[in-house]
mmCIF file with all atom_site columns, C-alpha atoms in Angstrom:
data_model
loop_
_atom_site.group_PDB
_atom_site.id
_atom_site.type_symbol
_atom_site.label_atom_id
_atom_site.label_alt_id
_atom_site.label_comp_id
_atom_site.label_asym_id
_atom_site.label_entity_id
_atom_site.label_seq_id
_atom_site.pdbx_PDB_ins_code
_atom_site.Cartn_x
_atom_site.Cartn_y
_atom_site.Cartn_z
_atom_site.occupancy
_atom_site.B_iso_or_equiv
_atom_site.pdbx_formal_charge
_atom_site.auth_seq_id
_atom_site.auth_comp_id
_atom_site.auth_asym_id
_atom_site.auth_atom_id
_atom_site.pdbx_PDB_model_num
ATOM 1   C CA . MET A 1 1   ? -70.596 62.956 -40.602 1.00 0.00 ? 1   MET A CA 1
ATOM 2   C CA . GLU A 1 2   ? -71.793 66.567 -40.520 1.00 0.00 ? 2   GLU A CA 1
ATOM 3   C CA . ALA A 1 3   ? -75.442 65.437 -40.479 1.00 0.00 ? 3   ALA A CA 1
ATOM 4   C CA . GLY A 1 4   ? -74.671 63.052 -37.627 1.00 0.00 ? 4   GLY A CA 1
ATOM 5   C CA . LYS A 1 5   ? -72.795 65.782 -35.787 1.00 0.00 ? 5   LYS A CA 1
ATOM 6   C CA . SER A 1 6   ? -75.754 68.148 -35.929 1.00 0.00 ? 6   SER A CA 1
ATOM 7   C CA . LYS A 1 7   ? -78.103 65.415 -34.692 1.00 0.00 ? 7   LYS A CA 1
ATOM 8   C CA . LEU A 1 8   ? -75.889 64.683 -31.714 1.00 0.00 ? 8   LEU A CA 1
ATOM 9   C CA . ASP A 1 9   ? -75.314 68.372 -31.030 1.00 0.00 ? 9   ASP A CA 1
ATOM 10  C CA . SER A 1 10  ? -79.094 68.753 -30.755 1.00 0.00 ? 10  SER A CA 1
ATOM 11  C CA . LEU A 1 11  ? -79.011 66.185 -27.942 1.00 0.00 ? 11  LEU A CA 1
ATOM 12  C CA . GLY A 1 12  ? -76.131 67.875 -26.165 1.00 0.00 ? 12  GLY A CA 1
ATOM 13  C CA . ILE A 1 13  ? -73.789 64.969 -27.071 1.00 0.00 ? 13  ILE A CA 1
ATOM 14  C CA . PRO A 1 14  ? -71.365 66.373 -29.651 1.00 0.00 ? 14  PRO A CA 1
ATOM 15  C CA . PRO A 1 15  ? -69.272 63.559 -31.134 1.00 0.00 ? 15  PRO A CA 1
ATOM 16  C CA . ILE A 1 16  ? -65.685 63.310 -29.938 1.00 0.00 ? 16  ILE A CA 1
ATOM 17  C CA . SER A 1 17  ? -63.351 63.743 -32.892 1.00 0.00 ? 17  SER A CA 1
ATOM 18  C CA . PRO A 1 18  ? -59.609 63.131 -33.407 1.00 0.00 ? 18  PRO A CA 1
ATOM 19  C CA . GLY A 1 19  ? -59.147 66.757 -34.470 1.00 0.00 ? 19  GLY A CA 1
ATOM 20  C CA . GLU A 1 20  ? -60.966 68.526 -31.614 1.00 0.00 ? 20  GLU A CA 1
ATOM 21  C CA . THR A 1 21  ? -60.504 66.096 -28.711 1.00 0.00 ? 21  THR A CA 1
ATOM 22  C CA . PRO A 1 22  ? -57.637 63.749 -29.644 1.00 0.00 ? 22  PRO A CA 1
ATOM 23  C CA . GLU A 1 23  ? -57.018 62.272 -26.168 1.00 0.00 ? 23  GLU A CA 1
ATOM 24  C CA . ALA A 1 24  ? -60.661 61.395 -25.523 1.00 0.00 ? 24  ALA A CA 1
ATOM 25  C CA . TYR A 1 25  ? -61.042 60.054 -29.051 1.00 0.00 ? 25  TYR A CA 1
ATOM 26  C CA . ALA A 1 26  ? -57.934 57.884 -28.632 1.00 0.00 ? 26  ALA A CA 1
ATOM 27  C CA . GLU A 1 27  ? -59.353 56.345 -25.432 1.00 0.00 ? 27  GLU A CA 1
ATOM 28  C CA . PHE A 1 28  ? -62.729 55.541 -27.000 1.00 0.00 ? 28  PHE A CA 1
ATOM 29  C CA . PHE A 1 29  ? -61.022 54.169 -30.114 1.00 0.00 ? 29  PHE A CA 1
ATOM 30  C CA . ARG A 1 30  ? -58.751 51.986 -27.945 1.00 0.00 ? 30  ARG A CA 1
ATOM 31  C CA . ALA A 1 31  ? -61.797 50.591 -26.097 1.00 0.00 ? 31  ALA A CA 1
ATOM 32  C CA . ALA A 1 32  ? -63.580 50.051 -29.427 1.00 0.00 ? 32  ALA A CA 1
ATOM 33  C CA . ARG A 1 33  ? -60.641 48.105 -30.865 1.00 0.00 ? 33  ARG A CA 1
ATOM 34  C CA . LYS A 1 34  ? -60.604 45.917 -27.757 1.00 0.00 ? 34  LYS A CA 1
ATOM 35  C CA . LEU A 1 35  ? -64.326 45.169 -28.144 1.00 0.00 ? 35  LEU A CA 1
ATOM 36  C CA . ARG A 1 36  ? -63.811 44.402 -31.837 1.00 0.00 ? 36  ARG A CA 1
ATOM 37  C CA . THR A 1 37  ? -60.986 41.994 -30.972 1.00 0.00 ? 37  THR A CA 1
ATOM 38  C CA . LEU A 1 38  ? -63.171 40.152 -28.443 1.00 0.00 ? 38  LEU A CA 1
ATOM 39  C CA . GLY A 1 39  ? -65.739 39.464 -31.174 1.00 0.00 ? 39  GLY A CA 1
ATOM 40  C CA . LEU A 1 40  ? -68.764 40.039 -28.922 1.00 0.00 ? 40  LEU A CA 1
ATOM 41  C CA . LYS A 1 41  ? -71.951 41.321 -30.584 1.00 0.00 ? 41  LYS A CA 1
ATOM 42  C CA . THR A 1 42  ? -74.114 42.423 -27.635 1.00 0.00 ? 42  THR A CA 1
ATOM 43  C CA . ILE A 1 43  ? -72.481 44.438 -24.865 1.00 0.00 ? 43  ILE A CA 1
ATOM 44  C CA . ALA A 1 44  ? -74.315 45.807 -21.835 1.00 0.00 ? 44  ALA A CA 1
ATOM 45  C CA . LEU A 1 45  ? -73.037 49.055 -20.331 1.00 0.00 ? 45  LEU A CA 1
ATOM 46  C CA . ILE A 1 46  ? -73.751 49.508 -16.621 1.00 0.00 ? 46  ILE A CA 1
ATOM 47  C CA . PRO A 1 47  ? -73.013 52.541 -14.434 1.00 0.00 ? 47  PRO A CA 1
ATOM 48  C CA . ALA A 1 48  ? -70.717 51.990 -11.456 1.00 0.00 ? 48  ALA A CA 1
ATOM 49  C CA . ASP A 1 49  ? -72.921 54.384 -9.462  1.00 0.00 ? 49  ASP A CA 1
ATOM 50  C CA . ASP A 1 50  ? -75.855 56.780 -9.837  1.00 0.00 ? 50  ASP A CA 1
ATOM 51  C CA . ARG A 1 51  ? -73.594 59.637 -10.970 1.00 0.00 ? 51  ARG A CA 1
ATOM 52  C CA . VAL A 1 52  ? -72.550 57.899 -14.191 1.00 0.00 ? 52  VAL A CA 1
ATOM 53  C CA . ALA A 1 53  ? -74.652 58.628 -17.282 1.00 0.00 ? 53  ALA A CA 1
ATOM 54  C CA . ILE A 1 54  ? -74.485 55.803 -19.812 1.00 0.00 ? 54  ILE A CA 1
ATOM 55  C CA . PRO A 1 55  ? -76.065 57.396 -22.955 1.00 0.00 ? 55  PRO A CA 1
ATOM 56  C CA . PRO A 1 56  ? -73.211 59.815 -23.819 1.00 0.00 ? 56  PRO A CA 1
ATOM 57  C CA . VAL A 1 57  ? -70.654 57.040 -23.307 1.00 0.00 ? 57  VAL A CA 1
ATOM 58  C CA . ALA A 1 58  ? -72.691 54.569 -25.385 1.00 0.00 ? 58  ALA A CA 1
ATOM 59  C CA . ILE A 1 59  ? -73.000 57.105 -28.225 1.00 0.00 ? 59  ILE A CA 1
ATOM 60  C CA . GLN A 1 60  ? -69.273 57.962 -28.277 1.00 0.00 ? 60  GLN A CA 1
ATOM 61  C CA . LEU A 1 61  ? -68.256 54.306 -27.998 1.00 0.00 ? 61  LEU A CA 1
ATOM 62  C CA . SER A 1 62  ? -70.657 53.314 -30.796 1.00 0.00 ? 62  SER A CA 1
ATOM 63  C CA . LEU A 1 63  ? -69.175 55.959 -33.108 1.00 0.00 ? 63  LEU A CA 1
ATOM 64  C CA . ALA A 1 64  ? -65.635 54.746 -32.352 1.00 0.00 ? 64  ALA A CA 1
ATOM 65  C CA . LEU A 1 65  ? -66.682 51.115 -32.773 1.00 0.00 ? 65  LEU A CA 1
ATOM 66  C CA . SER A 1 66  ? -68.310 51.825 -36.142 1.00 0.00 ? 66  SER A CA 1
ATOM 67  C CA . HIS A 1 67  ? -64.969 53.254 -37.321 1.00 0.00 ? 67  HIS A CA 1
ATOM 68  C CA . ALA A 1 68  ? -62.718 50.652 -35.669 1.00 0.00 ? 68  ALA A CA 1
ATOM 69  C CA . ALA A 1 69  ? -64.716 47.669 -36.935 1.00 0.00 ? 69  ALA A CA 1
ATOM 70  C CA . ASP A 1 70  ? -66.193 49.246 -40.096 1.00 0.00 ? 70  ASP A CA 1
ATOM 71  C CA . GLN A 1 71  ? -69.601 47.806 -39.159 1.00 0.00 ? 71  GLN A CA 1
ATOM 72  C CA . THR A 1 72  ? -73.008 49.099 -38.116 1.00 0.00 ? 72  THR A CA 1
ATOM 73  C CA . VAL A 1 73  ? -73.634 49.636 -34.417 1.00 0.00 ? 73  VAL A CA 1
ATOM 74  C CA . ASN A 1 74  ? -76.937 50.030 -32.585 1.00 0.00 ? 74  ASN A CA 1
ATOM 75  C CA . VAL A 1 75  ? -77.290 51.756 -29.205 1.00 0.00 ? 75  VAL A CA 1
ATOM 76  C CA . LEU A 1 76  ? -80.251 50.179 -27.413 1.00 0.00 ? 76  LEU A CA 1
ATOM 77  C CA . ASP A 1 77  ? -81.728 52.399 -24.709 1.00 0.00 ? 77  ASP A CA 1
ATOM 78  C CA . ALA A 1 78  ? -82.922 49.752 -22.237 1.00 0.00 ? 78  ALA A CA 1
ATOM 79  C CA . ASN A 1 79  ? -82.809 52.058 -19.197 1.00 0.00 ? 79  ASN A CA 1
ATOM 80  C CA . THR A 1 80  ? -85.622 50.704 -17.026 1.00 0.00 ? 80  THR A CA 1
ATOM 81  C CA . ARG A 1 81  ? -86.248 53.956 -15.153 1.00 0.00 ? 81  ARG A CA 1
ATOM 82  C CA . HIS A 1 82  ? -85.692 56.880 -17.508 1.00 0.00 ? 82  HIS A CA 1
ATOM 83  C CA . PRO A 1 83  ? -84.833 56.023 -21.114 1.00 0.00 ? 83  PRO A CA 1
ATOM 84  C CA . ALA A 1 84  ? -82.642 59.013 -21.857 1.00 0.00 ? 84  ALA A CA 1
ATOM 85  C CA . LEU A 1 85  ? -82.642 58.909 -25.636 1.00 0.00 ? 85  LEU A CA 1
ATOM 86  C CA . THR A 1 86  ? -86.405 59.088 -26.219 1.00 0.00 ? 86  THR A CA 1
ATOM 87  C CA . GLN A 1 87  ? -86.011 62.793 -26.992 1.00 0.00 ? 87  GLN A CA 1
ATOM 88  C CA . LEU A 1 88  ? -84.059 61.689 -30.058 1.00 0.00 ? 88  LEU A CA 1
ATOM 89  C CA . ALA A 1 89  ? -87.203 60.236 -31.602 1.00 0.00 ? 89  ALA A CA 1
ATOM 90  C CA . SER A 1 90  ? -89.122 63.494 -31.251 1.00 0.00 ? 90  SER A CA 1
ATOM 91  C CA . LYS A 1 91  ? -86.287 65.646 -32.619 1.00 0.00 ? 91  LYS A CA 1
ATOM 92  C CA . LEU A 1 92  ? -85.315 63.643 -35.689 1.00 0.00 ? 92  LEU A CA 1
ATOM 93  C CA . GLU A 1 93  ? -87.347 62.640 -38.716 1.00 0.00 ? 93  GLU A CA 1
ATOM 94  C CA . GLU A 1 94  ? -85.388 59.624 -39.992 1.00 0.00 ? 94  GLU A CA 1
ATOM 95  C CA . ARG A 1 95  ? -86.807 56.840 -37.885 1.00 0.00 ? 95  ARG A CA 1
ATOM 96  C CA . THR A 1 96  ? -88.569 53.508 -38.128 1.00 0.00 ? 96  THR A CA 1
ATOM 97  C CA . GLN A 1 97  ? -90.973 52.119 -35.562 1.00 0.00 ? 97  GLN A CA 1
ATOM 98  C CA . ARG A 1 98  ? -91.231 48.429 -34.699 1.00 0.00 ? 98  ARG A CA 1
ATOM 99  C CA . ARG A 1 99  ? -93.217 46.967 -31.832 1.00 0.00 ? 99  ARG A CA 1
ATOM 100 C CA . GLY A 1 100 ? -93.434 50.300 -30.084 1.00 0.00 ? 100 GLY A CA 1
ATOM 101 C CA . PHE A 1 101 ? -89.707 51.062 -30.314 1.00 0.00 ? 101 PHE A CA 1
ATOM 102 C CA . ILE A 1 102 ? -88.177 53.727 -32.490 1.00 0.00 ? 102 ILE A CA 1
ATOM 103 C CA . THR A 1 103 ? -84.891 53.346 -34.349 1.00 0.00 ? 103 THR A CA 1
ATOM 104 C CA . THR A 1 104 ? -83.120 56.465 -35.576 1.00 0.00 ? 104 THR A CA 1
ATOM 105 C CA . TRP A 1 105 ? -79.932 56.808 -37.656 1.00 0.00 ? 105 TRP A CA 1
ATOM 106 C CA . ILE A 1 106 ? -77.555 59.236 -35.938 1.00 0.00 ? 106 ILE A CA 1
ATOM 107 C CA . ALA A 1 107 ? -74.435 58.665 -38.079 1.00 0.00 ? 107 ALA A CA 1
ATOM 108 C CA . ASP A 1 108 ? -73.366 56.740 -41.183 1.00 0.00 ? 108 ASP A CA 1
ATOM 109 C CA . ARG A 1 109 ? -73.196 53.378 -39.394 1.00 0.00 ? 109 ARG A CA 1
ATOM 110 C CA . VAL A 1 110 ? -74.831 54.110 -36.036 1.00 0.00 ? 110 VAL A CA 1
ATOM 111 C CA . THR A 1 111 ? -78.475 53.865 -34.939 1.00 0.00 ? 111 THR A CA 1
ATOM 112 C CA . VAL A 1 112 ? -80.268 54.381 -31.643 1.00 0.00 ? 112 VAL A CA 1
ATOM 113 C CA . THR A 1 113 ? -83.272 52.272 -30.605 1.00 0.00 ? 113 THR A CA 1
ATOM 114 C CA . THR A 1 114 ? -85.415 53.674 -27.829 1.00 0.00 ? 114 THR A CA 1
ATOM 115 C CA . PRO A 1 115 ? -88.915 53.339 -26.370 1.00 0.00 ? 115 PRO A CA 1
ATOM 116 C CA . PRO A 1 116 ? -91.308 56.031 -27.680 1.00 0.00 ? 116 PRO A CA 1
ATOM 117 C CA . GLY A 1 117 ? -91.657 57.790 -24.322 1.00 0.00 ? 117 GLY A CA 1
ATOM 118 C CA . PRO A 1 118 ? -89.580 58.591 -21.234 1.00 0.00 ? 118 PRO A CA 1
ATOM 119 C CA . LEU A 1 119 ? -91.596 56.239 -19.014 1.00 0.00 ? 119 LEU A CA 1
ATOM 120 C CA . ALA A 1 120 ? -91.816 53.286 -21.418 1.00 0.00 ? 120 ALA A CA 1
ATOM 121 C CA . GLY A 1 121 ? -88.795 51.246 -20.381 1.00 0.00 ? 121 GLY A CA 1
ATOM 122 C CA . LEU A 1 122 ? -88.052 47.776 -21.771 1.00 0.00 ? 122 LEU A CA 1
ATOM 123 C CA . ASN A 1 123 ? -88.888 44.639 -19.828 1.00 0.00 ? 123 ASN A CA 1
ATOM 124 C CA . LEU A 1 124 ? -86.694 41.545 -20.114 1.00 0.00 ? 124 LEU A CA 1
ATOM 125 C CA . VAL A 1 125 ? -88.923 39.710 -22.601 1.00 0.00 ? 125 VAL A CA 1
ATOM 126 C CA . GLU A 1 126 ? -88.982 42.723 -24.929 1.00 0.00 ? 126 GLU A CA 1
ATOM 127 C CA . LEU A 1 127 ? -85.238 43.184 -24.483 1.00 0.00 ? 127 LEU A CA 1
ATOM 128 C CA . GLU A 1 128 ? -84.534 39.564 -25.394 1.00 0.00 ? 128 GLU A CA 1
ATOM 129 C CA . GLU A 1 129 ? -86.743 39.760 -28.505 1.00 0.00 ? 129 GLU A CA 1
ATOM 130 C CA . THR A 1 130 ? -85.131 43.036 -29.565 1.00 0.00 ? 130 THR A CA 1
ATOM 131 C CA . LEU A 1 131 ? -81.614 41.639 -29.117 1.00 0.00 ? 131 LEU A CA 1
ATOM 132 C CA . GLN A 1 132 ? -82.432 38.528 -31.145 1.00 0.00 ? 132 GLN A CA 1
ATOM 133 C CA . ARG A 1 133 ? -83.512 40.738 -34.025 1.00 0.00 ? 133 ARG A CA 1
ATOM 134 C CA . ASP A 1 134 ? -80.623 43.181 -33.662 1.00 0.00 ? 134 ASP A CA 1
ATOM 135 C CA . ARG A 1 135 ? -77.988 40.417 -33.654 1.00 0.00 ? 135 ARG A CA 1
ATOM 136 C CA . GLU A 1 136 ? -78.938 39.814 -37.279 1.00 0.00 ? 136 GLU A CA 1
ATOM 137 C CA . ARG A 1 137 ? -79.182 43.468 -38.289 1.00 0.00 ? 137 ARG A CA 1
ATOM 138 C CA . TYR A 1 138 ? -76.056 44.993 -36.723 1.00 0.00 ? 138 TYR A CA 1
ATOM 139 C CA . GLY A 1 139 ? -72.397 44.213 -36.262 1.00 0.00 ? 139 GLY A CA 1
ATOM 140 C CA . PHE A 1 140 ? -72.618 45.297 -32.610 1.00 0.00 ? 140 PHE A CA 1
ATOM 141 C CA . VAL A 1 141 ? -75.297 46.320 -30.117 1.00 0.00 ? 141 VAL A CA 1
ATOM 142 C CA . LEU A 1 142 ? -74.429 48.450 -27.063 1.00 0.00 ? 142 LEU A CA 1
ATOM 143 C CA . ILE A 1 143 ? -77.168 48.358 -24.408 1.00 0.00 ? 143 ILE A CA 1
ATOM 144 C CA . ASP A 1 144 ? -77.802 50.806 -21.566 1.00 0.00 ? 144 ASP A CA 1
ATOM 145 C CA . PHE A 1 145 ? -78.588 48.515 -18.605 1.00 0.00 ? 145 PHE A CA 1
ATOM 146 C CA . THR A 1 146 ? -79.183 51.335 -16.124 1.00 0.00 ? 146 THR A CA 1
ATOM 147 C CA . GLY A 1 147 ? -81.830 50.343 -13.592 1.00 0.00 ? 147 GLY A CA 1
ATOM 148 C CA . PHE A 1 148 ? -81.912 46.565 -13.985 1.00 0.00 ? 148 PHE A CA 1
ATOM 149 C CA . ASP A 1 149 ? -80.144 46.179 -10.635 1.00 0.00 ? 149 ASP A CA 1
ATOM 150 C CA . LYS A 1 150 ? -82.801 48.354 -8.977  1.00 0.00 ? 150 LYS A CA 1
ATOM 151 C CA . LEU A 1 151 ? -85.470 45.943 -10.252 1.00 0.00 ? 151 LEU A CA 1
ATOM 152 C CA . GLY A 1 152 ? -83.465 42.907 -9.170  1.00 0.00 ? 152 GLY A CA 1
ATOM 153 C CA . GLU A 1 153 ? -83.455 41.634 -12.758 1.00 0.00 ? 153 GLU A CA 1
ATOM 154 C CA . HIS A 1 154 ? -79.790 42.268 -13.516 1.00 0.00 ? 154 HIS A CA 1
ATOM 155 C CA . VAL A 1 155 ? -78.621 38.671 -13.012 1.00 0.00 ? 155 VAL A CA 1
ATOM 156 C CA . ARG A 1 156 ? -81.053 37.366 -15.634 1.00 0.00 ? 156 ARG A CA 1
ATOM 157 C CA . ALA A 1 157 ? -80.396 40.348 -17.893 1.00 0.00 ? 157 ALA A CA 1
ATOM 158 C CA . TYR A 1 158 ? -76.653 39.640 -17.912 1.00 0.00 ? 158 TYR A CA 1
ATOM 159 C CA . GLN A 1 159 ? -77.338 36.153 -19.271 1.00 0.00 ? 159 GLN A CA 1
ATOM 160 C CA . ILE A 1 160 ? -78.843 37.438 -22.536 1.00 0.00 ? 160 ILE A CA 1
ATOM 161 C CA . VAL A 1 161 ? -75.831 39.561 -23.552 1.00 0.00 ? 161 VAL A CA 1
ATOM 162 C CA . ASP A 1 162 ? -72.334 38.541 -24.611 1.00 0.00 ? 162 ASP A CA 1
ATOM 163 C CA . GLY A 1 163 ? -70.506 40.843 -22.212 1.00 0.00 ? 163 GLY A CA 1
ATOM 164 C CA . VAL A 1 164 ? -70.911 43.531 -19.556 1.00 0.00 ? 164 VAL A CA 1
ATOM 165 C CA . LEU A 1 165 ? -68.779 46.685 -19.391 1.00 0.00 ? 165 LEU A CA 1
ATOM 166 C CA . ILE A 1 166 ? -68.809 48.751 -16.196 1.00 0.00 ? 166 ILE A CA 1
ATOM 167 C CA . ILE A 1 167 ? -68.584 52.526 -16.719 1.00 0.00 ? 167 ILE A CA 1
ATOM 168 C CA . ALA A 1 168 ? -66.954 54.583 -13.939 1.00 0.00 ? 168 ALA A CA 1
ATOM 169 C CA . ARG A 1 169 ? -65.843 58.186 -13.505 1.00 0.00 ? 169 ARG A CA 1
ATOM 170 C CA . THR A 1 170 ? -62.191 58.941 -12.838 1.00 0.00 ? 170 THR A CA 1
ATOM 171 C CA . GLY A 1 171 ? -61.740 60.438 -9.390  1.00 0.00 ? 171 GLY A CA 1
ATOM 172 C CA . LYS A 1 172 ? -65.494 60.223 -8.639  1.00 0.00 ? 172 LYS A CA 1
ATOM 173 C CA . THR A 1 173 ? -66.505 56.568 -8.519  1.00 0.00 ? 173 THR A CA 1
ATOM 174 C CA . LYS A 1 174 ? -65.797 54.939 -5.167  1.00 0.00 ? 174 LYS A CA 1
ATOM 175 C CA . GLU A 1 175 ? -63.861 51.686 -5.004  1.00 0.00 ? 175 GLU A CA 1
ATOM 176 C CA . ARG A 1 176 ? -66.591 49.966 -2.993  1.00 0.00 ? 176 ARG A CA 1
ATOM 177 C CA . ASP A 1 177 ? -69.135 50.717 -5.753  1.00 0.00 ? 177 ASP A CA 1
ATOM 178 C CA . LEU A 1 178 ? -66.839 49.170 -8.366  1.00 0.00 ? 178 LEU A CA 1
ATOM 179 C CA . LEU A 1 179 ? -66.280 46.093 -6.210  1.00 0.00 ? 179 LEU A CA 1
ATOM 180 C CA . GLU A 1 180 ? -70.036 45.644 -5.745  1.00 0.00 ? 180 GLU A CA 1
ATOM 181 C CA . LYS A 1 181 ? -70.586 45.802 -9.506  1.00 0.00 ? 181 LYS A CA 1
ATOM 182 C CA . HIS A 1 182 ? -67.801 43.305 -10.145 1.00 0.00 ? 182 HIS A CA 1
ATOM 183 C CA . VAL A 1 183 ? -69.413 40.847 -7.718  1.00 0.00 ? 183 VAL A CA 1
ATOM 184 C CA . ASP A 1 184 ? -72.777 41.197 -9.507  1.00 0.00 ? 184 ASP A CA 1
ATOM 185 C CA . VAL A 1 185 ? -71.428 40.561 -13.008 1.00 0.00 ? 185 VAL A CA 1
ATOM 186 C CA . PRO A 1 186 ? -70.696 36.900 -13.861 1.00 0.00 ? 186 PRO A CA 1
ATOM 187 C CA . ALA A 1 187 ? -66.951 36.427 -14.374 1.00 0.00 ? 187 ALA A CA 1
ATOM 188 C CA . GLU A 1 188 ? -67.411 35.010 -17.880 1.00 0.00 ? 188 GLU A CA 1
ATOM 189 C CA . LYS A 1 189 ? -69.349 38.132 -18.939 1.00 0.00 ? 189 LYS A CA 1
ATOM 190 C CA . ASN A 1 190 ? -67.237 40.759 -17.169 1.00 0.00 ? 190 ASN A CA 1
ATOM 191 C CA . LEU A 1 191 ? -65.327 42.969 -19.621 1.00 0.00 ? 191 LEU A CA 1
ATOM 192 C CA . GLY A 1 192 ? -63.851 45.197 -16.911 1.00 0.00 ? 192 GLY A CA 1
ATOM 193 C CA . VAL A 1 193 ? -64.135 48.937 -16.369 1.00 0.00 ? 193 VAL A CA 1
ATOM 194 C CA . LEU A 1 194 ? -64.129 51.857 -18.790 1.00 0.00 ? 194 LEU A CA 1
ATOM 195 C CA . LEU A 1 195 ? -63.035 55.031 -16.989 1.00 0.00 ? 195 LEU A CA 1
ATOM 196 C CA . ILE A 1 196 ? -64.431 58.328 -18.244 1.00 0.00 ? 196 ILE A CA 1
ATOM 197 C CA . GLY A 1 197 ? -63.526 61.901 -17.233 1.00 0.00 ? 197 GLY A CA 1
#
């Protein structure tokens, strides 16, 4: 875990731990156990508004999920506007490249897959192909869906994942923004809201 900690520290996303941040860890672990119980493999994370950053949440949730389910988890950076984890590929040496995407191990059972550059976002065809492959390789895949609504492709994108989790900020996200997101997400895919501090 120390190697993974240093990798995440280099990104400015230090892992939440039960010793240093017990309350935050407990919340992520609770959410992870819920996802494990639902038995869904591919879960899209969408921001409730433009002030919510998905990558740190996806990383922390993937670490908790890898512990709660004792399985491998991949974080897929499918942000259509600014893939935020591309800097990971340039900072770390342990990576594999497939079809222009780079996969990097960041912890014992957690990888991140990202486009090679900050302006090389995934399109829906590439996303679907990547998810088909990752369903076989990982226990779970968490996908950053930031930007698909801006392109008007979110409705189709929601159909290729098992569930959609809305991420909101406590005391910051407005109720109307949450309601708009809930309307967009098909009821059978909607996993509710994860509140972060």
